[in-house]
Amino acid sequence: MSTHPASLPSNTDLIPPPSRPFQVIRAPGQVKAKAREGPPPLEILFPLPPFRQTPGPIQASQTYIRTLILERWDAEIRHCEETCKVQLLERIQDPVTHQAFLRERITQCWSAEKKQCEEARKVQLLELLLAAHGITTLV
């Protein structure tokens, strides 16, 4: 890019966009450019209130939400069981003693993951039950 003064934009080329005016900062002693003649800038429009607000709560039955929670965590638990089976069926090319250790580790890992999913499901169901009775915080 050329730094020749003729190729740099002048302050008269810096016209603020109609929606967001900005201030041009000039060096001391620099002459203020004449205002450009033309149509007035467009009026800035703001959205009418309420804007940028979170929507209100969506009404749904407790049975429907409970079904969603159960389906989600049942799918997670099935995924853990299927992944464990797939990893156990993969051919391990190590000595027999090492294979037994790896199978045990795979089973332990996926059992722990499955247990965590079951606990999370219970917690969410308890939260739903408490919310249905108007309890939102535990002290």
Short mmCIF file of C-alpha atoms in Angstrom, two decimals:
data_model
loop_
_atom_site.label_atom_id
_atom_site.label_comp_id
_atom_site.label_asym_id
_atom_site.label_seq_id
_atom_site.Cartn_x
_atom_site.Cartn_y
_atom_site.Cartn_z
CA MET A 1 0.00 0.00 0.00
CA SER A 2 1.33 3.40 -0.90
CA THR A 3 1.87 5.99 1.86
CA HIS A 4 2.05 8.91 -0.54
CA PRO A 5 -0.15 11.77 0.81
CA ALA A 6 -2.14 11.94 -2.43
CA SER A 7 -3.21 8.27 -2.08
CA LEU A 8 -4.40 8.57 1.53
CA PRO A 9 -8.06 9.43 2.10
CA SER A 10 -8.73 12.97 3.21
CA ASN A 11 -11.05 13.87 6.07
CA THR A 12 -13.70 14.86 3.55
CA ASP A 13 -13.76 11.22 2.35
CA LEU A 14 -14.62 10.03 5.86
CA ILE A 15 -18.37 10.41 5.85
CA PRO A 16 -20.09 8.70 8.76
CA PRO A 17 -22.66 6.09 7.83
CA PRO A 18 -26.22 7.26 8.40
CA SER A 19 -26.92 4.73 11.14
CA ARG A 20 -23.82 5.20 13.32
CA PRO A 21 -22.24 8.64 13.32
CA PHE A 22 -18.66 8.86 14.53
CA GLN A 23 -16.34 11.68 15.44
CA VAL A 24 -13.31 12.46 13.29
CA ILE A 25 -10.27 13.27 15.39
CA ARG A 26 -7.99 15.91 13.90
CA ALA A 27 -4.39 16.69 14.72
CA PRO A 28 -3.71 20.07 16.37
CA GLY A 29 -3.60 22.86 13.80
CA GLN A 30 -5.53 20.84 11.21
CA VAL A 31 -8.28 22.83 9.49
CA LYS A 32 -11.81 21.56 9.88
CA ALA A 33 -13.24 20.46 6.55
CA LYS A 34 -16.45 22.06 5.32
CA ALA A 35 -19.58 20.08 5.92
CA ARG A 36 -20.66 18.21 2.85
CA GLU A 37 -23.90 19.42 1.31
CA GLY A 38 -26.50 16.81 0.56
CA PRO A 39 -29.57 15.09 1.90
CA PRO A 40 -29.88 14.95 5.70
CA PRO A 41 -28.81 11.68 7.29
CA LEU A 42 -31.47 9.05 7.72
CA GLU A 43 -33.32 9.01 11.00
CA ILE A 44 -31.97 6.43 13.41
CA LEU A 45 -34.69 3.92 14.20
CA PHE A 46 -34.68 1.92 17.40
CA PRO A 47 -36.78 -1.17 17.96
CA LEU A 48 -39.85 -0.59 20.04
CA PRO A 49 -39.79 -1.95 23.59
CA PRO A 50 -39.67 -4.69 24.70
CA PHE A 51 -36.49 -5.65 22.89
CA ARG A 52 -33.53 -7.82 23.86
CA GLN A 53 -35.56 -9.52 26.52
CA THR A 54 -35.81 -13.17 27.26
CA PRO A 55 -39.14 -14.57 26.21
CA GLY A 56 -41.54 -15.54 28.94
CA PRO A 57 -41.79 -19.10 30.19
CA ILE A 58 -43.33 -21.59 27.82
CA GLN A 59 -46.26 -23.47 29.26
CA ALA A 60 -45.78 -27.25 29.07
CA SER A 61 -47.26 -30.05 31.09
CA GLN A 62 -45.16 -31.76 33.73
CA THR A 63 -45.84 -35.10 32.06
CA TYR A 64 -44.44 -33.85 28.74
CA ILE A 65 -41.28 -32.45 30.36
CA ARG A 66 -40.86 -35.66 32.36
CA THR A 67 -41.16 -37.68 29.13
CA LEU A 68 -38.50 -35.51 27.46
CA ILE A 69 -36.12 -35.97 30.40
CA LEU A 70 -36.65 -39.73 30.46
CA GLU A 71 -36.21 -40.09 26.69
CA ARG A 72 -33.03 -38.02 26.70
CA TRP A 73 -31.33 -39.91 29.54
CA ASP A 74 -32.55 -43.32 28.31
CA ALA A 75 -30.92 -42.53 24.96
CA GLU A 76 -27.68 -41.56 26.76
CA ILE A 77 -27.73 -44.81 28.76
CA ARG A 78 -28.38 -46.89 25.61
CA HIS A 79 -25.50 -45.07 23.91
CA CYS A 80 -23.19 -45.99 26.81
CA GLU A 81 -24.21 -49.65 26.64
CA GLU A 82 -23.84 -49.84 22.85
CA THR A 83 -20.46 -48.08 22.85
CA CYS A 84 -19.21 -50.42 25.58
CA LYS A 85 -20.29 -53.46 23.50
CA VAL A 86 -18.63 -52.06 20.37
CA GLN A 87 -15.38 -51.36 22.19
CA LEU A 88 -15.40 -54.85 23.71
CA LEU A 89 -15.95 -56.42 20.28
CA GLU A 90 -13.02 -54.56 18.73
CA ARG A 91 -10.03 -56.79 18.18
CA ILE A 92 -7.34 -56.02 20.74
CA GLN A 93 -3.92 -57.05 19.47
CA ASP A 94 -2.13 -57.50 22.79
CA PRO A 95 -1.21 -60.46 25.02
CA VAL A 96 -4.18 -62.31 26.55
CA THR A 97 -3.53 -60.95 30.06
CA HIS A 98 -3.46 -57.42 28.72
CA GLN A 99 -6.69 -58.03 26.77
CA ALA A 100 -8.50 -59.05 29.97
CA PHE A 101 -7.25 -55.89 31.72
CA LEU A 102 -8.40 -53.69 28.81
CA ARG A 103 -11.83 -55.34 28.71
CA GLU A 104 -12.21 -54.75 32.44
CA ARG A 105 -11.16 -51.09 32.11
CA ILE A 106 -13.58 -50.52 29.19
CA THR A 107 -16.43 -52.06 31.19
CA GLN A 108 -15.59 -49.99 34.28
CA CYS A 109 -15.36 -46.77 32.26
CA TRP A 110 -18.73 -47.21 30.56
CA SER A 111 -20.38 -48.45 33.77
CA ALA A 112 -19.27 -45.25 35.52
CA GLU A 113 -20.58 -43.16 32.60
CA LYS A 114 -23.89 -45.05 32.69
CA LYS A 115 -24.17 -44.51 36.46
CA GLN A 116 -23.52 -40.79 36.00
CA CYS A 117 -26.32 -40.61 33.40
CA GLU A 118 -28.72 -42.42 35.73
CA GLU A 119 -27.90 -40.02 38.56
CA ALA A 120 -28.35 -36.98 36.29
CA ARG A 121 -31.74 -38.35 35.21
CA LYS A 122 -32.82 -38.72 38.85
CA VAL A 123 -31.65 -35.19 39.67
CA GLN A 124 -33.57 -33.67 36.76
CA LEU A 125 -36.71 -35.57 37.65
CA LEU A 126 -36.40 -34.39 41.26
CA GLU A 127 -35.92 -30.78 40.10
CA LEU A 128 -39.04 -31.09 37.96
CA LEU A 129 -41.03 -32.48 40.87
CA LEU A 130 -39.85 -29.72 43.22
CA ALA A 131 -40.61 -27.02 40.63
CA ALA A 132 -44.11 -28.43 40.20
CA HIS A 133 -44.65 -27.76 43.91
CA GLY A 134 -43.20 -24.25 43.69
CA ILE A 135 -39.84 -25.08 45.28
CA THR A 136 -37.14 -23.36 43.27
CA THR A 137 -34.27 -23.13 45.78
CA LEU A 138 -33.00 -25.40 48.50
CA VAL A 139 -31.57 -23.75 51.60
#
